[in-house]
Structure formats: structure tokens, C-alpha cells
PDB file of C-alpha atoms in Angstrom:
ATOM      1  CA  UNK A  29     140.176  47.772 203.170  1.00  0.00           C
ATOM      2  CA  UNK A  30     138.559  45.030 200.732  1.00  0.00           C
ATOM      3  CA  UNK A  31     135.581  46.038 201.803  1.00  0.00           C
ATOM      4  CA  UNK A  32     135.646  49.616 201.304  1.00  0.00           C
ATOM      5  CA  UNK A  33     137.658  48.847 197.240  1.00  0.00           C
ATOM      6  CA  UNK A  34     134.564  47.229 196.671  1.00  0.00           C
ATOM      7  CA  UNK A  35     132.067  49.823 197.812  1.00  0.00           C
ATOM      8  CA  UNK A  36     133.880  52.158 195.625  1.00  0.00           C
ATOM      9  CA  UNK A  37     134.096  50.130 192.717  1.00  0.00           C
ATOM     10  CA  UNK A  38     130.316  49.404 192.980  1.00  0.00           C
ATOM     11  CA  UNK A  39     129.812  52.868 193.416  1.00  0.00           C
ATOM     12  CA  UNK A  40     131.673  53.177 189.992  1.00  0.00           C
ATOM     13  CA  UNK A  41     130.209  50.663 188.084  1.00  0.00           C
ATOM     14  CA  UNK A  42     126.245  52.500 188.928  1.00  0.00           C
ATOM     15  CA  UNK A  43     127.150  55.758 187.933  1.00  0.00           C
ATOM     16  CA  UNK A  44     128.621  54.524 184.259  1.00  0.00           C
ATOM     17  CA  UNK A  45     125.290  52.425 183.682  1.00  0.00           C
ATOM     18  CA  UNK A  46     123.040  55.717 185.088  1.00  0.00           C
ATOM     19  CA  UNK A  47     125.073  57.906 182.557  1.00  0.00           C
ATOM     20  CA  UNK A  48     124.833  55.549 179.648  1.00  0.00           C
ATOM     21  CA  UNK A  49     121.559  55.115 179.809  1.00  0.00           C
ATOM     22  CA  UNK A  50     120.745  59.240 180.568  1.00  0.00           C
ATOM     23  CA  UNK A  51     122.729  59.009 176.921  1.00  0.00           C
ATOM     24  CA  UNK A  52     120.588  56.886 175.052  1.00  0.00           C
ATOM     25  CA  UNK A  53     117.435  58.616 176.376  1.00  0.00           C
ATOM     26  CA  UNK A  54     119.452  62.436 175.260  1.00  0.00           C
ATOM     27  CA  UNK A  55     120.100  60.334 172.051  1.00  0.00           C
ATOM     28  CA  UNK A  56     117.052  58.950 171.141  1.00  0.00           C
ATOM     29  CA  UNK A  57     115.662  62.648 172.201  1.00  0.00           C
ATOM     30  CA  UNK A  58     118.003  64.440 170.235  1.00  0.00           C
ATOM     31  CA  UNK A  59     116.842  62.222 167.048  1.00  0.00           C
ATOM     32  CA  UNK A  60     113.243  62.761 167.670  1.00  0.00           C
ATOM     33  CA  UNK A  61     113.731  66.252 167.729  1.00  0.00           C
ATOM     34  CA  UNK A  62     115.627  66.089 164.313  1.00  0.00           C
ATOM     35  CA  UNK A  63     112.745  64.294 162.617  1.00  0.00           C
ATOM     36  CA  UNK A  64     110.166  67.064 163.813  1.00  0.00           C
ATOM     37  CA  UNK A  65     112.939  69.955 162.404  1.00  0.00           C
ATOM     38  CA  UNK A  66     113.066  68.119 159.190  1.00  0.00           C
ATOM     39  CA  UNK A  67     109.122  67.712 159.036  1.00  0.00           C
ATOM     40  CA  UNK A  68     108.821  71.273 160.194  1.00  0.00           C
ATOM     41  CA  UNK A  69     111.130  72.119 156.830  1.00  0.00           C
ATOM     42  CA  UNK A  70     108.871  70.464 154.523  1.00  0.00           C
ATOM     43  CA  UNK A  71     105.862  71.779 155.196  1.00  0.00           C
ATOM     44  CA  UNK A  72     107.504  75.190 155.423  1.00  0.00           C
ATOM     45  CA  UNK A  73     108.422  74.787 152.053  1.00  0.00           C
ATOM     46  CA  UNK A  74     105.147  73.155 150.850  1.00  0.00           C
ATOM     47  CA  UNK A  75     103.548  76.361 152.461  1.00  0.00           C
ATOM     48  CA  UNK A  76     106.295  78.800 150.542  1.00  0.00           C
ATOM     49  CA  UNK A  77     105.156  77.124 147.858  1.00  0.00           C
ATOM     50  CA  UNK A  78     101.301  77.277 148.146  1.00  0.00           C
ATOM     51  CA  UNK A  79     101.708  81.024 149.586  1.00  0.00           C
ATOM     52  CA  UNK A  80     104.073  81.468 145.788  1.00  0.00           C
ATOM     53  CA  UNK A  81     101.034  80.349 143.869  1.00  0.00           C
ATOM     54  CA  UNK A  82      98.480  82.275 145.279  1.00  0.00           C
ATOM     55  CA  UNK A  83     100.256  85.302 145.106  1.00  0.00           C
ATOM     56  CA  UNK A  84     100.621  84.736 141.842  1.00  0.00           C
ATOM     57  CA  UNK A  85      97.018  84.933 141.271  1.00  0.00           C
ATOM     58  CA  UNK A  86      96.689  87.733 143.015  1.00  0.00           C
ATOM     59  CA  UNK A  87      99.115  89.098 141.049  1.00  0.00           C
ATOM     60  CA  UNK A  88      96.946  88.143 137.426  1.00  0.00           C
ATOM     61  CA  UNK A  89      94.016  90.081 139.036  1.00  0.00           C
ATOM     62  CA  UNK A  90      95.169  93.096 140.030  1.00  0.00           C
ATOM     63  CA  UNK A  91      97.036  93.192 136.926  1.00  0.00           C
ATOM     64  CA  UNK A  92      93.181  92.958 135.215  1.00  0.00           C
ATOM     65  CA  UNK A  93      91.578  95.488 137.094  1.00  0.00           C
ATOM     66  CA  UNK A  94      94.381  97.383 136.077  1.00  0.00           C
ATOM     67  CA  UNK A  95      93.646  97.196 132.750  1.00  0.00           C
ATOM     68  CA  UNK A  96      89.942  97.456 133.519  1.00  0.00           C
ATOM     69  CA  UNK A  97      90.877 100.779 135.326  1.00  0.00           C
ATOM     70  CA  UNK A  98      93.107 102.389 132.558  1.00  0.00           C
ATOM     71  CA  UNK A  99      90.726 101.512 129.579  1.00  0.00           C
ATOM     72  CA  UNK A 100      88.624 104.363 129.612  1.00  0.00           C
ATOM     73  CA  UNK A 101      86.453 102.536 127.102  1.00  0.00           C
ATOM     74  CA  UNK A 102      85.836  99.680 129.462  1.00  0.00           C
ATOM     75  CA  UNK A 103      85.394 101.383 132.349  1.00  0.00           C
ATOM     76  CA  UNK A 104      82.862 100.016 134.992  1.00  0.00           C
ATOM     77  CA  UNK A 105      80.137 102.573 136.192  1.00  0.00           C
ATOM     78  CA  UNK A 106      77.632 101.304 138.290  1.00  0.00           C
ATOM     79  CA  UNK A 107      73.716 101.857 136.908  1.00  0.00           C
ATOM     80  CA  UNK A 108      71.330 101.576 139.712  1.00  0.00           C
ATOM     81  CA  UNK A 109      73.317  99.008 141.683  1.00  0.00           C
ATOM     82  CA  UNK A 110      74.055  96.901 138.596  1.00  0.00           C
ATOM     83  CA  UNK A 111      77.637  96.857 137.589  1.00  0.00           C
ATOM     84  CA  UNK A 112      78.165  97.321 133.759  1.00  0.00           C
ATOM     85  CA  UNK A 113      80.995  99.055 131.359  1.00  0.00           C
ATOM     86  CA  UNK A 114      80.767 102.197 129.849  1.00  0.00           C
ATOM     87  CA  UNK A 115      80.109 100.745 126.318  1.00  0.00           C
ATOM     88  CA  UNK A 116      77.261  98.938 127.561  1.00  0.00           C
ATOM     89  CA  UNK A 117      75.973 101.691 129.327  1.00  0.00           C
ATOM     90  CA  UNK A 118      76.392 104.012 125.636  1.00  0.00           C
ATOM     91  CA  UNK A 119      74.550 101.093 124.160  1.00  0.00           C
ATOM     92  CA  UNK A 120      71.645 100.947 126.431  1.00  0.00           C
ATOM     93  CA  UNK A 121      71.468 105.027 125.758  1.00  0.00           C
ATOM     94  CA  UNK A 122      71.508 104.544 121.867  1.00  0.00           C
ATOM     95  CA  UNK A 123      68.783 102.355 122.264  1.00  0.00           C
ATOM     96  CA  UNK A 124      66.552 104.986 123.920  1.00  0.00           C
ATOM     97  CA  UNK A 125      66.760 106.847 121.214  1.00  0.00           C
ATOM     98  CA  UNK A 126      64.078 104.874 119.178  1.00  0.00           C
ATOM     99  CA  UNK A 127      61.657 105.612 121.899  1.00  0.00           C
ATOM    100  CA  UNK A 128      59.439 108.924 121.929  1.00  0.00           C
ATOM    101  CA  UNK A 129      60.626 111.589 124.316  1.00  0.00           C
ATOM    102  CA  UNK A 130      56.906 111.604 125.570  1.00  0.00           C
ATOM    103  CA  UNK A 131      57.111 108.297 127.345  1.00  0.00           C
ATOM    104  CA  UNK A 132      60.212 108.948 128.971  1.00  0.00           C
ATOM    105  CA  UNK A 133      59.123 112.228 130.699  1.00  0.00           C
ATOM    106  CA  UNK A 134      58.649 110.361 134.343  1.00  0.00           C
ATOM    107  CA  UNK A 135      62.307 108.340 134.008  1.00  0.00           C
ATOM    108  CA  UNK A 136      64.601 109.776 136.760  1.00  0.00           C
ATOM    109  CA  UNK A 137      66.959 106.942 136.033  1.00  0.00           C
ATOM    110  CA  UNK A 138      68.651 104.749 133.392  1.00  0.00           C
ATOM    111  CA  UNK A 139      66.786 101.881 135.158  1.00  0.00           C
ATOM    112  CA  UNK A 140      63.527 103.656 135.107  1.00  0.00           C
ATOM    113  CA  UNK A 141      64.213 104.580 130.997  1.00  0.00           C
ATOM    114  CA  UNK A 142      64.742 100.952 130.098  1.00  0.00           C
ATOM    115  CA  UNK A 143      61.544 100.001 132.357  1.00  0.00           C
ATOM    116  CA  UNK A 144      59.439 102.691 130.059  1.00  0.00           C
ATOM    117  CA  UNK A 145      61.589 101.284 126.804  1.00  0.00           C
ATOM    118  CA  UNK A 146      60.285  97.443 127.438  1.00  0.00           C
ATOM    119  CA  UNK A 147      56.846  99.233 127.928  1.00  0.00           C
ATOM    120  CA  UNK A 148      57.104 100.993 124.907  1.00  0.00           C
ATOM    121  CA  UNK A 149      58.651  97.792 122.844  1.00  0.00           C
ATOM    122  CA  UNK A 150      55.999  95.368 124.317  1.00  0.00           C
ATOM    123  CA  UNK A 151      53.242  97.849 123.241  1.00  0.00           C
ATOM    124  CA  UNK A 152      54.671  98.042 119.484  1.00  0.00           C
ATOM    125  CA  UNK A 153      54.929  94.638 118.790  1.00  0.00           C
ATOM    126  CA  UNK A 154      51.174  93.868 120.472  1.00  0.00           C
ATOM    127  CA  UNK A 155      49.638  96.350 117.420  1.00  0.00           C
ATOM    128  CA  UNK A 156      48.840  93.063 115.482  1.00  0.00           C
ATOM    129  CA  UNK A 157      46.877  91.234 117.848  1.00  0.00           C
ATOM    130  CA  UNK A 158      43.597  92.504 117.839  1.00  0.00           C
ATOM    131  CA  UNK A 159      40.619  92.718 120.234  1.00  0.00           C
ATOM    132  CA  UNK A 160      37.843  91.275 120.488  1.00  0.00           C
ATOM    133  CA  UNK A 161      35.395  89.762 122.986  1.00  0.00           C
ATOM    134  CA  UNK A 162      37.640  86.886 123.318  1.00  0.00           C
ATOM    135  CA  UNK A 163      40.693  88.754 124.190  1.00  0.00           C
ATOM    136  CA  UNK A 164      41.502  91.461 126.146  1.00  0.00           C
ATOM    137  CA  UNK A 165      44.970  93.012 126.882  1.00  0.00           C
ATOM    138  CA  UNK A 166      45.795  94.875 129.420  1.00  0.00           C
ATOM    139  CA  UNK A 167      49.188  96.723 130.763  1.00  0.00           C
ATOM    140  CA  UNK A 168      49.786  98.275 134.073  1.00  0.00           C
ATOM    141  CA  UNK A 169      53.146  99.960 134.187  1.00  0.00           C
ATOM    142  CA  UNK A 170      55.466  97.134 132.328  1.00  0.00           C
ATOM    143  CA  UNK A 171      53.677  94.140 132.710  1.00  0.00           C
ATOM    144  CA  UNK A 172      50.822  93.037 130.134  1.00  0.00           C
ATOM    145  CA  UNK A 173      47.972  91.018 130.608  1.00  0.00           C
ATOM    146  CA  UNK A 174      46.810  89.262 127.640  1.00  0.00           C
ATOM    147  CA  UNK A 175      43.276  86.989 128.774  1.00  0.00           C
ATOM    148  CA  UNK A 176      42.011  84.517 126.349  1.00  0.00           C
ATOM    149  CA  UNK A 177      38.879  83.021 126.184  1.00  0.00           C
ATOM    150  CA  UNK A 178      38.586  79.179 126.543  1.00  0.00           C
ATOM    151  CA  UNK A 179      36.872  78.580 123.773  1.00  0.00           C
ATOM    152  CA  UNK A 180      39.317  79.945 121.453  1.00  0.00           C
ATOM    153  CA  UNK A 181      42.289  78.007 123.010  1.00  0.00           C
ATOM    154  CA  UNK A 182      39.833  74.825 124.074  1.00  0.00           C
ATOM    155  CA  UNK A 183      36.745  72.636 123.773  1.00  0.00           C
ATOM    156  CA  UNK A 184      34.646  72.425 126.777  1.00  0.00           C
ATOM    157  CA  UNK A 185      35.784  70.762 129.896  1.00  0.00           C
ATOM    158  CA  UNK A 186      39.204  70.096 127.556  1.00  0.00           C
ATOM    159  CA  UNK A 187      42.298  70.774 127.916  1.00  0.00           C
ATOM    160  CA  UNK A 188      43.643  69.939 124.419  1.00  0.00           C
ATOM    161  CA  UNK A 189      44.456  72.765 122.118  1.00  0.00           C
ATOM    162  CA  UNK A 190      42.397  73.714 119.583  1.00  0.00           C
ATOM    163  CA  UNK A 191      43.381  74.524 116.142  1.00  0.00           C
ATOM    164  CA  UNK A 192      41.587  78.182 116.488  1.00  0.00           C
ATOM    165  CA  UNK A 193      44.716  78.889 118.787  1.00  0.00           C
ATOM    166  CA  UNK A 194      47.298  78.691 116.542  1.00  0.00           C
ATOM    167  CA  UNK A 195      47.361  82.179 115.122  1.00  0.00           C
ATOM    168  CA  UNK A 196      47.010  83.844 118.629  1.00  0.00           C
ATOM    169  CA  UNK A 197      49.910  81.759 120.559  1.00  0.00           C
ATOM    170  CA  UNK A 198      51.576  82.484 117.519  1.00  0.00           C
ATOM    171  CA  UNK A 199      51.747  86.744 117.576  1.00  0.00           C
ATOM    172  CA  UNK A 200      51.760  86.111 121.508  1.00  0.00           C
ATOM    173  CA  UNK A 201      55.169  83.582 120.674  1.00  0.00           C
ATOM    174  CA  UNK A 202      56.634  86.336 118.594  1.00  0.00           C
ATOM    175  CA  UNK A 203      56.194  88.878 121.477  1.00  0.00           C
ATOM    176  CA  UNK A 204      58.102  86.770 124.284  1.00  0.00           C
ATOM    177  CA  UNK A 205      60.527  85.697 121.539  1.00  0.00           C
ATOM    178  CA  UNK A 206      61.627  88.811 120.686  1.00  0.00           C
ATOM    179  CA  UNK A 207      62.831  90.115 124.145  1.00  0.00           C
ATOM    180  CA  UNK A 208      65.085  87.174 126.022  1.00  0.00           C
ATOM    181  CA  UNK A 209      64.447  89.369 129.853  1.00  0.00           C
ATOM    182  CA  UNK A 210      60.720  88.768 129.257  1.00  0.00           C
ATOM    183  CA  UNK A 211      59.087  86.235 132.071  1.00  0.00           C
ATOM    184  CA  UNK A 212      55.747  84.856 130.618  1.00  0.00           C
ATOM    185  CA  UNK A 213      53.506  83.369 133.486  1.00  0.00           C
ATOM    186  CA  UNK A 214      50.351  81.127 131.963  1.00  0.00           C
ATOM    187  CA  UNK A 215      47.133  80.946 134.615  1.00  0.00           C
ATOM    188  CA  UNK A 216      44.506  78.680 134.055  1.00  0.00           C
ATOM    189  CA  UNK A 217      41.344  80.027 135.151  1.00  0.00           C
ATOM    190  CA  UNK A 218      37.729  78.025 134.980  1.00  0.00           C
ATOM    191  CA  UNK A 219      34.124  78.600 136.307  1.00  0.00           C
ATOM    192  CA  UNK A 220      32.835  77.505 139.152  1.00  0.00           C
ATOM    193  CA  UNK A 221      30.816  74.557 137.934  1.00  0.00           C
ATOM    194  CA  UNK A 222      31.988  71.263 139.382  1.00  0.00           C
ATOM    195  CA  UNK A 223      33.954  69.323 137.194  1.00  0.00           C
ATOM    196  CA  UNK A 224      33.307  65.338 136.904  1.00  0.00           C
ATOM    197  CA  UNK A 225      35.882  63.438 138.395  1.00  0.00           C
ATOM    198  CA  UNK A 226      37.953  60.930 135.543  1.00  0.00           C
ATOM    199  CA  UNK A 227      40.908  59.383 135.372  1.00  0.00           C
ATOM    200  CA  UNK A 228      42.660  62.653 133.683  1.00  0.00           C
ATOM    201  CA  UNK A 229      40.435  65.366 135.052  1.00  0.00           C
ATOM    202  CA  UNK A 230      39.237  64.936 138.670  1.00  0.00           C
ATOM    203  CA  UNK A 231      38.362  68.919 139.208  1.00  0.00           C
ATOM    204  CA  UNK A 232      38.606  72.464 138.818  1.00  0.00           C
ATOM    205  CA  UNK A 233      41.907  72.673 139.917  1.00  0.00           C
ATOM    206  CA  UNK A 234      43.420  69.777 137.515  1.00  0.00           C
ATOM    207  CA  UNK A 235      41.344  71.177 134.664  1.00  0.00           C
ATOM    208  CA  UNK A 236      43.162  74.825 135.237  1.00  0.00           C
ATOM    209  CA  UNK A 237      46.751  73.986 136.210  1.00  0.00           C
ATOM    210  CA  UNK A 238      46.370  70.916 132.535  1.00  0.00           C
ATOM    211  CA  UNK A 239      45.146  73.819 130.342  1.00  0.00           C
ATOM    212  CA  UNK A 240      48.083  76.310 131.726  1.00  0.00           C
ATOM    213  CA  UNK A 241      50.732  73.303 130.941  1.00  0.00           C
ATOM    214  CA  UNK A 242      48.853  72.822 127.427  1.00  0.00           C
ATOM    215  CA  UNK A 243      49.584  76.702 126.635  1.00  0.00           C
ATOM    216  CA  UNK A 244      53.223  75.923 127.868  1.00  0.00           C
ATOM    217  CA  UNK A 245      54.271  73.014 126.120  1.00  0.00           C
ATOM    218  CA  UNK A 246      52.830  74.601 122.973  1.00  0.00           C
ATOM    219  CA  UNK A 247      54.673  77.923 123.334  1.00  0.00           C
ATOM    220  CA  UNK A 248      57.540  75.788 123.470  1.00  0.00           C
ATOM    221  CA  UNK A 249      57.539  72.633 121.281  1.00  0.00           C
ATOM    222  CA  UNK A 250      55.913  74.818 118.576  1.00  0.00           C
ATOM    223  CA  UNK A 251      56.682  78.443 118.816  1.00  0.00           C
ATOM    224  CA  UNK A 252      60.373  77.725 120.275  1.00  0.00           C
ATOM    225  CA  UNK A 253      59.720  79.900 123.265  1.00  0.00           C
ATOM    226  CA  UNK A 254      62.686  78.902 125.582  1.00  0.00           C
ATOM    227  CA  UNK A 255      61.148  77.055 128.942  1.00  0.00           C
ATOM    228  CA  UNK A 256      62.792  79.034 131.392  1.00  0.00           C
ATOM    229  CA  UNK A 257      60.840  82.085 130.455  1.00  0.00           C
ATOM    230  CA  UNK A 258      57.660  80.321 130.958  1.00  0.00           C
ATOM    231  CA  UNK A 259      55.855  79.625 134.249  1.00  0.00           C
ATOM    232  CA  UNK A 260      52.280  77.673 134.524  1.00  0.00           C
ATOM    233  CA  UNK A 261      49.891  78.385 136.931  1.00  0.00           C
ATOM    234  CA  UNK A 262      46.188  77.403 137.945  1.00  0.00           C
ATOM    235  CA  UNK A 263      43.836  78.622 139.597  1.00  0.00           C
ATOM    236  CA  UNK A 264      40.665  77.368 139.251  1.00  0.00           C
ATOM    237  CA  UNK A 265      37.613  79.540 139.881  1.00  0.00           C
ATOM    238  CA  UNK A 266      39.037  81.288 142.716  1.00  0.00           C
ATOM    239  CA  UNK A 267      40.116  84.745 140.954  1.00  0.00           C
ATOM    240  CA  UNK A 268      36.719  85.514 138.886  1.00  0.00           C
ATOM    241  CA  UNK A 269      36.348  88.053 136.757  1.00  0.00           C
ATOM    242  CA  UNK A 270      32.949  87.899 137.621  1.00  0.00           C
ATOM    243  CA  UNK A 271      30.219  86.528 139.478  1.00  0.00           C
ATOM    244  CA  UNK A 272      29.245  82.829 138.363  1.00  0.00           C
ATOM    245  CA  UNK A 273      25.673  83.520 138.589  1.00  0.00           C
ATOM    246  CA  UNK A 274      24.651  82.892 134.808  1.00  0.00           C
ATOM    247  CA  UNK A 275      26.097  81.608 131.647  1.00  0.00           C
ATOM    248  CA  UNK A 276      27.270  84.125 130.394  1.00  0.00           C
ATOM    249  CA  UNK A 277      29.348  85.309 133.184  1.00  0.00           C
ATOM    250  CA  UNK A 278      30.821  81.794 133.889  1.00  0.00           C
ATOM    251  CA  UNK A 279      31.761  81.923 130.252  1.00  0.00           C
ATOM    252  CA  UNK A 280      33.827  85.054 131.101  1.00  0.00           C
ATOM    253  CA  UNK A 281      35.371  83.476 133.998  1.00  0.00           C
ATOM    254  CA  UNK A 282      36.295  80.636 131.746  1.00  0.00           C
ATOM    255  CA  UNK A 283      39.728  82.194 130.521  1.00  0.00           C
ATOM    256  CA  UNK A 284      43.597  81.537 130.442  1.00  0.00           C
ATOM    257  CA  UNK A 285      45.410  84.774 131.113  1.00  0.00           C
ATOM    258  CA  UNK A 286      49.246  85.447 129.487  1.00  0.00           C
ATOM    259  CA  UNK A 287      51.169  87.455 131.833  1.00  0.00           C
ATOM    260  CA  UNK A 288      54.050  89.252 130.351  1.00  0.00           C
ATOM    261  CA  UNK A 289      56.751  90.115 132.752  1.00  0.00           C
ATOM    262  CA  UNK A 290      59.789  92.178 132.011  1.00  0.00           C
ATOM    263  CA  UNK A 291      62.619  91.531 134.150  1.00  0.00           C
ATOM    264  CA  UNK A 292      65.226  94.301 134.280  1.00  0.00           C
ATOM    265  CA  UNK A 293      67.625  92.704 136.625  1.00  0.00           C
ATOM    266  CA  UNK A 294      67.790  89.635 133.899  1.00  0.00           C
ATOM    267  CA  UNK A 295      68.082  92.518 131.240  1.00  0.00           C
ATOM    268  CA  UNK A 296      70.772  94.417 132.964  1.00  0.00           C
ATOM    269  CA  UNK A 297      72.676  90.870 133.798  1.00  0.00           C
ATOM    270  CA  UNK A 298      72.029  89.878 129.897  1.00  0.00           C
ATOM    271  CA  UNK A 299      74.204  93.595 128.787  1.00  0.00           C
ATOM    272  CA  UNK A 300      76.605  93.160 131.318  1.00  0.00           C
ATOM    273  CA  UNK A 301      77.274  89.579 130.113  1.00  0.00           C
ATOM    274  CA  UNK A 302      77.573  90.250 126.555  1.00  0.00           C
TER     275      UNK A 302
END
């Protein structure tokens, strides 16, 4: 009889300690589980929040375009792929009007008009630089080509400015200055006599690219032409205009040539900025 009281009581005693400790683990579940619900919370909120804020800016914007939308006089039309307002666009058309219906017979669009305006512009304010047998100006469809002799920008095998410049990258200065979509590219060009090699100079292809960077830094130190308009090139005595077969020819081929470069994606950008 002992023997089977104490089976039972042993019996007993292992369930209590299985279920107590089956309680602690539940427990210590149950409190994990609260931490993650309460973490869960928080960034629920902190996402209700974010999800607030940006709606909110969503909100400003749509409330913009609105306006945008029901302001007929700032409308947005799109020109050729470039978005502008309808002021802008009226603008652009008012300035047409000081060009002559002649040169705007071929325009089929706005885009094509304001091409044929800058043509008509650049032309106009190139009157007062005259020709002679030291420049020559040329202009295929919008872009002009203005080449100057070398030895009215520089002394031989130089690439220091002369004096005799001045009045020429003056008018030139006065051109680029007065249209901010202009891109103005300066090529050096020499002959194809061999240049001797010094410590500044050591051939054709330093003297060229030196006398480009010249024409540059006095278009812009001097004649305030802003430097992101400007570009300098050489290129030596690889684009002739002629063959280098006598003095006077290399003399010819001796030149630094101004090429004028409207840019009517900058110019459209410009009026829709403004």
C-alpha cells in the first residue's frame, strides 16, 4: 500500500513541475508576442504618419496644376516637344513680327520660325563687320562662320593677341552677347609647316588649340562673353582651306574660324524659364 501512495504521489509531484514549467515557457511566449504587437503599433503609426505627409504633397500639386489648368492665361501648350505657357508662346509670336514675311515663307513650325528669326537677327547685327581678304563670313542655314586671318589676330608662329584684333573680337563680342542661346565654337587652324619644338610651343597642334584658348580668354576677360557659350578647338593643318603648296595658300590656311551656333533647345528652355 506504501508503495503504491508513493508512486502516486511521485506521479503528482512530475506533472505540477511539467505544467509549471509549460507555464513559464506560454508566459515568456505570451510576452514576446506582446513586444512584437507593440513594435508592430509603432511603426504602423510612424508609417500613418509618413503615408499623412506625402499625401499632403500630393495634395499641394494637384492643387497647382489645378490652377495651372484653370488659368487660361497660363496655360501649357506644347511647341514642338518643348513645354511652354501660352504667354510665352504669344511672346515668341510678337517677336516674329520684326522679321520680314519673306524669310519666313519655308517655316512650317513655331520651331522652324524662331530657327529663321536667329538667322535673320544674327545676319542684322553682322552688317558692321566688313569684308575683306582677311575675313570671310559665311552662314549655312543658322549657323555662321566668321574665319579670320592670323595675321590680324597674331604674329607669326604666336599665339599672343595682337592689338589689330581688338576691333574685330569686339563687333564679333557684341554678336554672341546679344543672344544668351548662341554657342560660339573657336578653331585654331595653321599651315602645314612644321613648327619648332619649345618649351611653350612644341607643334602644330599646340600652336592651334593656344591660339583658339587666346581668342577665348579674350572674348571673355575683355568682351564679358559668358564661358559657357564658348568652346575652343584646334586643329592644326588638318582641315585646309587649301593646298599648302605655296605661300600664299599656306597663308590662307593660316586662320582661326568663329563658329556661331544657335541653340533652340537652350532658347526654348531660356522662355520657358523666365
Amino acid at each position: 500500500m506504501k508503495r503504491i501512495s508513493v508512486i502516486v504521489l511521485s506521479a503528482i509531484f512530475f506533472t505540477a513541475c511539467v505544467s509549471k514549467k509549460k507555464y513559464l515557457a506560454l508566459e515568456q511566449d505570451n510576452g514576446e508576442l506582446k513586444s512584437e504587437l507593440t513594435k508592430t503599433k509603432v511603426a504602423n503609426e510612424e508609417l500613418e504618419s509618413k503615408f499623412a505627409k506625402i499625401q499632403q504633397r500630393v495634395d499641394s500639386y494637384n492643387s497647382k496644376i489645378n490652377e495651372l489648368t484653370d488659368d487660361n492665361n497660363a496655360k501649357l501648350v506644347s511647341v514642338d516637344g518643348v513645354v511652354i505657357s501660352e504667354n510665352q508662346k504669344v511672346a515668341m509670336r510678337e517677336s516674329l513680327k520684326n522679321v520680314p514675311p519673306a524669310y519666313m515663307a519655308t517655316a512650317k513650325t513655331l520651331k522652324d520660325s524662331m530657327n529663321l528669326a536667329m538667322q535673320f537677327n544674327l545676319k542684322s547685327s553682322l552688317e558692321n563687320i566688313d569684308e575683306d581678304e582677311d575675313i570671310a563670313i559665311n552662314i549655312e542655314e543658322t549657323v555662321v562662320m566668321i574665319s579670320i586671318s592670323d595675321k590680324m589676330l597674331f604674329n607669326s608662329g604666336s599665339y599672343k593677341i595682337s592689338n589689330k584684333a581688338d576691333e574685330i573680337l569686339q563687333k564679333i563680342a557684341n554678336v554672341i552677347n546679344s543672344e544668351e542661346s548662341l554657342d560660339v565654337m573657336v578653331e585654331g587652324h595653321t599651315d602645314n609647316k612644321l613648327m619648332k619644338n619649345t618649351a611653350a610651343v612644341k607643334d602644330n597642334w599646340d600652336l592651334s588649340v593656344l591660339r583658339a584658348t587666346s581668342v577665348v580668354r579674350k572674348l571673355q576677360n575683355e568682351y564679358n562673353v559668358a564661358p559657357e557659350q564658348l568652346i575652343a578647338a584646334g586643329r592644326s593643318f588638318y582641315k585646309p582651306l587649301t593646298t599648302n603648296d605655296t605661300n600664299e595658300n599656306r597663308a590662307t590656311n593660316r586662320r582661326t574660324r568663329i563658329v556661331i551656333l544657335p541653340n533652340i533647345d537652350k532658347f526654348f528652355a531660356m522662355m520657358s524659364s523666365n
